[in-house]
Structure formats: C-alpha cells, structure tokens
PDB file of C-alpha atoms and ligand atoms in Angstrom:
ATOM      1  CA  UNK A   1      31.139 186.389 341.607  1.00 81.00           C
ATOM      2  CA  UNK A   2      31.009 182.301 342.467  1.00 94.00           C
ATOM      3  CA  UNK A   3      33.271 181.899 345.222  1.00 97.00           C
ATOM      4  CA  UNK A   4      35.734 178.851 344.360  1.00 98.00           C
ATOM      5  CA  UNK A   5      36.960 176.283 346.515  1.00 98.00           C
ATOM      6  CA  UNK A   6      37.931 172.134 347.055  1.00 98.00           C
ATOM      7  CA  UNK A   7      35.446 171.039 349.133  1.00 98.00           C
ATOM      8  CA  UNK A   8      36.007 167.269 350.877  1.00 98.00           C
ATOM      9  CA  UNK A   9      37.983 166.891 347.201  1.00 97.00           C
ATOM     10  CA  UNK A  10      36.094 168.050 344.726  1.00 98.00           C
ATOM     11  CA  UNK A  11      36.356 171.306 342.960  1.00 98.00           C
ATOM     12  CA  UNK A  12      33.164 173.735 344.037  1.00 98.00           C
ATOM     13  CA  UNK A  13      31.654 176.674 343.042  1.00 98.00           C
ATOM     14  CA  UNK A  14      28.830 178.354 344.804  1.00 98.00           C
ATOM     15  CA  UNK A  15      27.329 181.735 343.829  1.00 97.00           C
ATOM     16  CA  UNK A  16      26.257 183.469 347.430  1.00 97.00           C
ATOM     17  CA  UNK A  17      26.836 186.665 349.257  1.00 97.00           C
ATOM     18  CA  UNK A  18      30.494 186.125 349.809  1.00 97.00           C
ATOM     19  CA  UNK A  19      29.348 187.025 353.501  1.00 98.00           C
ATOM     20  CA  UNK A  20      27.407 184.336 353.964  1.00 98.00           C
ATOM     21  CA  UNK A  21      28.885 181.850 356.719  1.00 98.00           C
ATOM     22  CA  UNK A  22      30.572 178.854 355.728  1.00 98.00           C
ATOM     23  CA  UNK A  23      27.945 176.801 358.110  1.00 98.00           C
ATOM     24  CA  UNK A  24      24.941 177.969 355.863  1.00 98.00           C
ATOM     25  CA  UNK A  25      26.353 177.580 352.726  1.00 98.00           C
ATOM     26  CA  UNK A  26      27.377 173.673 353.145  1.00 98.00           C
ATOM     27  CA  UNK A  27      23.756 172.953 354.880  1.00 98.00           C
ATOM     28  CA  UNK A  28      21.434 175.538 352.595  1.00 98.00           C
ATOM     29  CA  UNK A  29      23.579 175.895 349.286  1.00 98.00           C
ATOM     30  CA  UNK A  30      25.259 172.346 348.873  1.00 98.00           C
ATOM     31  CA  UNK A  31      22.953 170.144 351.049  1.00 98.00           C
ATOM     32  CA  UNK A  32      25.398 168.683 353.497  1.00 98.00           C
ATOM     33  CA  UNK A  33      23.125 168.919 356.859  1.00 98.00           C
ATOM     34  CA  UNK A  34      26.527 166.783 358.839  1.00 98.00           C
ATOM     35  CA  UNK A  35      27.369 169.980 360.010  1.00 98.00           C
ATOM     36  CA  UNK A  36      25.259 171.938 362.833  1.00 98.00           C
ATOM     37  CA  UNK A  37      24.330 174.875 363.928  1.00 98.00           C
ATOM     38  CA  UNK A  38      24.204 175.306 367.702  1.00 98.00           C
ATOM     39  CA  UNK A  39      24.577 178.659 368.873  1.00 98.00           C
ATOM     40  CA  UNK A  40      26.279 180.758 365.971  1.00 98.00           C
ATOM     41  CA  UNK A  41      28.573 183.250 368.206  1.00 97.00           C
ATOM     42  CA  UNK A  42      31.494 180.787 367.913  1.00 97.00           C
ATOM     43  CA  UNK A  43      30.377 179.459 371.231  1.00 97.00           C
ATOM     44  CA  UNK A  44      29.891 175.932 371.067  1.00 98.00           C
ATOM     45  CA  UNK A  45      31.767 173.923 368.393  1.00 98.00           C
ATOM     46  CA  UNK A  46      28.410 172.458 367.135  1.00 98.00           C
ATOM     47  CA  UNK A  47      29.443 173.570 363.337  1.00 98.00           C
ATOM     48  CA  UNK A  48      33.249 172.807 363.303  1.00 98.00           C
ATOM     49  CA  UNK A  49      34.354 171.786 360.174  1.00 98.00           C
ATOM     50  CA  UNK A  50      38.051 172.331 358.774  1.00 98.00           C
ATOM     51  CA  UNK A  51      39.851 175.025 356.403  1.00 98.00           C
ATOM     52  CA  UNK A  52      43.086 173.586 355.143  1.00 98.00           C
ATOM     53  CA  UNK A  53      42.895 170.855 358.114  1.00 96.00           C
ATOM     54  CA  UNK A  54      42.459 173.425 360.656  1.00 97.00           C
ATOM     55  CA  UNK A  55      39.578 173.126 362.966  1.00 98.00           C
ATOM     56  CA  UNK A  56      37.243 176.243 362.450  1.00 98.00           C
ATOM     57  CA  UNK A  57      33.972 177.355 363.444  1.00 98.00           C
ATOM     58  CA  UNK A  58      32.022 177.296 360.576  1.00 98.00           C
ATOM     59  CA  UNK A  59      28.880 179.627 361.588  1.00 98.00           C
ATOM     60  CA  UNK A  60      31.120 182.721 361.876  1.00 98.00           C
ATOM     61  CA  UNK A  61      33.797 182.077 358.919  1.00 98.00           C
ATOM     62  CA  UNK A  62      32.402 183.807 355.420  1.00 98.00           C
ATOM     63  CA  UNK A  63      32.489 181.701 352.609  1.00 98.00           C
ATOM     64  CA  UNK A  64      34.855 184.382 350.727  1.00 98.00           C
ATOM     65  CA  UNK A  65      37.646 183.028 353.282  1.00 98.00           C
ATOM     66  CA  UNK A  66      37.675 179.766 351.588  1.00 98.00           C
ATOM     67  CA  UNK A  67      37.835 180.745 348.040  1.00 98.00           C
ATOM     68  CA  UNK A  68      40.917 178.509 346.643  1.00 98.00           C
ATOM     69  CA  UNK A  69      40.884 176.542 349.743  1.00 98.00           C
ATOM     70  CA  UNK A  70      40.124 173.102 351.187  1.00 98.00           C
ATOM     71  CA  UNK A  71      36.895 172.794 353.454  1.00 98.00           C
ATOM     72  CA  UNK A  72      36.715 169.076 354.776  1.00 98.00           C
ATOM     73  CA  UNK A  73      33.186 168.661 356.365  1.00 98.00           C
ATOM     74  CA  UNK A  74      31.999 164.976 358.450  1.00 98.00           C
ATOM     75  CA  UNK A  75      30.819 163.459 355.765  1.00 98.00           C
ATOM     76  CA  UNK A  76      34.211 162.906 354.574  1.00 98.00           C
ATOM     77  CA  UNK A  77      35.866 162.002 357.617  1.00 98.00           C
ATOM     78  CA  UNK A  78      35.149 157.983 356.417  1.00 97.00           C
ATOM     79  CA  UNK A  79      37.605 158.527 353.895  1.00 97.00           C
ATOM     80  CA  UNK A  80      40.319 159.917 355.598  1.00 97.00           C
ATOM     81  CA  UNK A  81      42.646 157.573 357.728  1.00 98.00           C
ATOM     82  CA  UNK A  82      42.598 159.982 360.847  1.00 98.00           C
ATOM     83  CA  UNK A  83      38.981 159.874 360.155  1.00 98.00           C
ATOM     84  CA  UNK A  84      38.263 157.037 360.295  1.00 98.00           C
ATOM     85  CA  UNK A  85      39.769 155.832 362.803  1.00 98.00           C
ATOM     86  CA  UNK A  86      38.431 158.627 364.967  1.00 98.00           C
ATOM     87  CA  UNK A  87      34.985 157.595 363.718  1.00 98.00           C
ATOM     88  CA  UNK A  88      36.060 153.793 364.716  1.00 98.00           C
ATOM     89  CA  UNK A  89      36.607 154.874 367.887  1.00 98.00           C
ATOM     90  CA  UNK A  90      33.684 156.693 368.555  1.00 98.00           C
ATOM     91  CA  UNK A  91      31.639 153.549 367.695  1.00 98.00           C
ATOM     92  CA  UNK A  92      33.731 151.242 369.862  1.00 98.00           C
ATOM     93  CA  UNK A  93      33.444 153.653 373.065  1.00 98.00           C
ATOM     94  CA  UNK A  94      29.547 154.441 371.944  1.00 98.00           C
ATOM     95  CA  UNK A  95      29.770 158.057 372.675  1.00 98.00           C
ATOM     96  CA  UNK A  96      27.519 159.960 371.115  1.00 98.00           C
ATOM     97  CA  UNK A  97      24.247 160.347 373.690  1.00 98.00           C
ATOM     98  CA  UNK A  98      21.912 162.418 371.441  1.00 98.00           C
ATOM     99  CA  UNK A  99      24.295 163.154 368.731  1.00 98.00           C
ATOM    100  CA  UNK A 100      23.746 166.897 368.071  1.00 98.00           C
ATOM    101  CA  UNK A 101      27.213 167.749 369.024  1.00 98.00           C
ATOM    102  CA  UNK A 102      29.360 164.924 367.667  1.00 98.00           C
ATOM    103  CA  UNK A 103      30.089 166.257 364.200  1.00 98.00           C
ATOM    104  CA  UNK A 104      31.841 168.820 365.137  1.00 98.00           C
ATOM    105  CA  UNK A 105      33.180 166.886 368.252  1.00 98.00           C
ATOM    106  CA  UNK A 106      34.982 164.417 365.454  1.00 98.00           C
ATOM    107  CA  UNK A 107      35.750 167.311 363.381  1.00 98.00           C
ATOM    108  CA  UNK A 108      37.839 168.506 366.010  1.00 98.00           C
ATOM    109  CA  UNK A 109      39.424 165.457 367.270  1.00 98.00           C
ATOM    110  CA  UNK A 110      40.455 164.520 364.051  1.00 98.00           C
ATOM    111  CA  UNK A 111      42.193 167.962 363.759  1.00 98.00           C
ATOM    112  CA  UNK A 112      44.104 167.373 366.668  1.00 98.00           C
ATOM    113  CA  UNK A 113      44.850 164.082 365.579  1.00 98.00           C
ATOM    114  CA  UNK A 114      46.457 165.376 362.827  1.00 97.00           C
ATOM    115  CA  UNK A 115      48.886 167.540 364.196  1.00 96.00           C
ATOM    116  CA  UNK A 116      49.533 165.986 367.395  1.00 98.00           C
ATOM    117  CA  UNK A 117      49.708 161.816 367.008  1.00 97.00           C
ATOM    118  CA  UNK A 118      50.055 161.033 371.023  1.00 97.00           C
ATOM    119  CA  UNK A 119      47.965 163.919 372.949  1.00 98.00           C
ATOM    120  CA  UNK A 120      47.727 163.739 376.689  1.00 97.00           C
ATOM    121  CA  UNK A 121      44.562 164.423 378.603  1.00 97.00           C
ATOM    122  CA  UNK A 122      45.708 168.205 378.877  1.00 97.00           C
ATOM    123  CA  UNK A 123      46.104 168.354 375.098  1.00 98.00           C
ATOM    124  CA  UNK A 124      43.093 166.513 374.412  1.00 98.00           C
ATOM    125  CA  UNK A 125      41.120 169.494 376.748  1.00 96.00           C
ATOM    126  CA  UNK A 126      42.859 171.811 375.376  1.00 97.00           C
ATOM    127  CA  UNK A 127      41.804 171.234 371.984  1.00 97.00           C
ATOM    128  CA  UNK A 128      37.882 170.155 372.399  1.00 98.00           C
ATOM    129  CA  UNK A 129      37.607 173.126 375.171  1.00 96.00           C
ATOM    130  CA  UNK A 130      35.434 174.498 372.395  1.00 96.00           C
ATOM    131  CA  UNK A 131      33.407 171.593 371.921  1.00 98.00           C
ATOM    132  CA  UNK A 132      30.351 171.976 374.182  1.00 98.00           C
ATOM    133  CA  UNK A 133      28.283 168.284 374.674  1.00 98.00           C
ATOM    134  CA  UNK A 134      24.890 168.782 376.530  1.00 97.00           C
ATOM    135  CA  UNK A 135      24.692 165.576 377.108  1.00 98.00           C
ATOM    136  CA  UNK A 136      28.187 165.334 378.571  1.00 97.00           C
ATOM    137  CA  UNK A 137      29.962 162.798 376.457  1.00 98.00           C
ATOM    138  CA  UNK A 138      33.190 164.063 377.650  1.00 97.00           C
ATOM    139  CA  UNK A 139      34.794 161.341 379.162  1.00 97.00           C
ATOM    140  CA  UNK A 140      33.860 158.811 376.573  1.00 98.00           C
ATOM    141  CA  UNK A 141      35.278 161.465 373.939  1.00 98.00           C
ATOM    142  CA  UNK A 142      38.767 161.633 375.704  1.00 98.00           C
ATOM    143  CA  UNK A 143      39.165 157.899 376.052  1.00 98.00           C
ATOM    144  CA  UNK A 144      37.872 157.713 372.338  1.00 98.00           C
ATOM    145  CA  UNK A 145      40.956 159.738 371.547  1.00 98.00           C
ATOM    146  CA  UNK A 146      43.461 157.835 373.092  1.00 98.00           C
ATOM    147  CA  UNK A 147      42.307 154.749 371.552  1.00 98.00           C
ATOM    148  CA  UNK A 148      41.921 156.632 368.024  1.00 98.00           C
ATOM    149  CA  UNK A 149      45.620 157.685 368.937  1.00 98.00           C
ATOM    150  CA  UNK A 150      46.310 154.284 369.466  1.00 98.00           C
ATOM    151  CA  UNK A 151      44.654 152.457 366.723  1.00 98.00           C
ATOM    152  CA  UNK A 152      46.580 154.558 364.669  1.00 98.00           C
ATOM    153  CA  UNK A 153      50.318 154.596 366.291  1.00 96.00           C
TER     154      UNK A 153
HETATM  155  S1  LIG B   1      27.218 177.073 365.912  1.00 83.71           S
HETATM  156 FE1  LIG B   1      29.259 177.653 365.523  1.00 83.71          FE
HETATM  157  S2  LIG B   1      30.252 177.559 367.437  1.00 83.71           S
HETATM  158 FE2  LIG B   1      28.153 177.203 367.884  1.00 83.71          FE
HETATM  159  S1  LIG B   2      25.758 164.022 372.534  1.00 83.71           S
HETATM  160 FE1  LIG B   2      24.070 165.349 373.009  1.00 83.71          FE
HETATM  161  S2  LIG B   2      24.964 167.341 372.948  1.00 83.71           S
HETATM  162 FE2  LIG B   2      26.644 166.013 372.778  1.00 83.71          FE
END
C-alpha cells in the first residue's frame, strides 16, 4: 500500500516498506539529498526534518507515521517566512564551517522559531541540544537565532 502524505506542500505518494525511515525515503525514494544522515540512532540531529512543524529525527521515524501528514524538509525552508529568515541569518553570521550538520541545524531552529518567537540562550540550548556540529558552529548558531528572532519581531 503507497503510503500518503503532503510533503513541503505537495500531495505525495511513495510505495516502500512502510518501515522504511523517513530519512531514506526523502534521499533514496524522492531525491531530496538536503537532509543527512549522520549517525542513525537518533543521536545527532544530522537528519532533522519536521512532521506537522515539529522537529523530528528523521532516520528513526517510519514513513507509515507520516501517512496524511505534513513533512517539511530544507529545501523548503526558502519559502517559509520563519525559514527564511533563519536561512538569512545563517548567511549574515556565516555559520556553517563544513556544512554537514546545518540542515538539520536550520530545521531545528526554525522549529523553535515557530513556537517560541523570543527564546533566550537557555531555550535556544535547550532546543538544538540534539543538534551535534563537529565543527562547533555553536556560538555562531545561537547568535544566528537571536538575530533570526529579531529580524522577524
Ligand atoms: S542521523 Fe538521525 S539523529 Fe543522527
Ligand atoms: S558545520 Fe561541520 S559538522 Fe557542523
């Protein structure tokens, strides 16, 4: 059975093990490499992408949990004003180092933009906790946030 779902706005259908994680079916299935794969236990935030705005780790969520739900994956986040202006920011405070983790940094940033329009520094760890950078971006991704938060106020 296809498994249904609206995926960055447009009505999908994919035909896969229902098992199969969301991760691999947006990268193999439907071609949208934006999102990674870093360490697949849930562990690193590499392949964060959102269910119904909700930040979610992508490499251990089956694709049956979205049938006749929203996935919103990076490569919509230009078209979406808390996306956008996260992306804006991330430009202006040049944070990405070697880039591998800064899909699903945004993807989570942008979450917690959504639901929160002023975070603090203790909200702002609280919510990218999950969000492991290698190259240790973190700084420049906090004070990408508050401008984001700003630009946006
Ligand atoms: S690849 Fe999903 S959390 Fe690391
Ligand atoms: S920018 Fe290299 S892992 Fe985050």
């Amino acid at each position: 059975m296809p498994v249904e779902f609206t995926l960055n706005g447009k009505p999908t259908s994919v035909d896969v093990d229902p098992s199969t994680p969301i991760l691999w079916t947006l990268r193999d299935t439907l071609g949208l490499q934006g999102t990674k794969f870093g360490c697949g236990m849930a562990m690193c935030g590499a392949c964060t992408v959102h269910l119904n705005g909700q930040a979610i780790r992508s490499c251990i969520t089956p694709i049956s949990a979205a049938e006749g739900q929203k996935i919103s994956t990076i490569e919509a986040q230009a078209n979406d004003k808390v996306g956008k202006a996260v992306e804006d920011a991330w430009v202006r405070h040049d944070v990405a180092q070697c880039g591998y983790c800064q899909s699903g940094q945004i993807m989570s940033a942008t979450a917690l933009l959504k639901g929160n329009k002023a975070p603090s520094d203790a909200d702002i760890d609280a919510a990218m906790t999950g969000n492991i950078c290698r190259c240790g971006t973190y700084a420049r991704i906090r004070a990408a946030i508050h401008d984001a938060a700003k630009a946006l106020a």
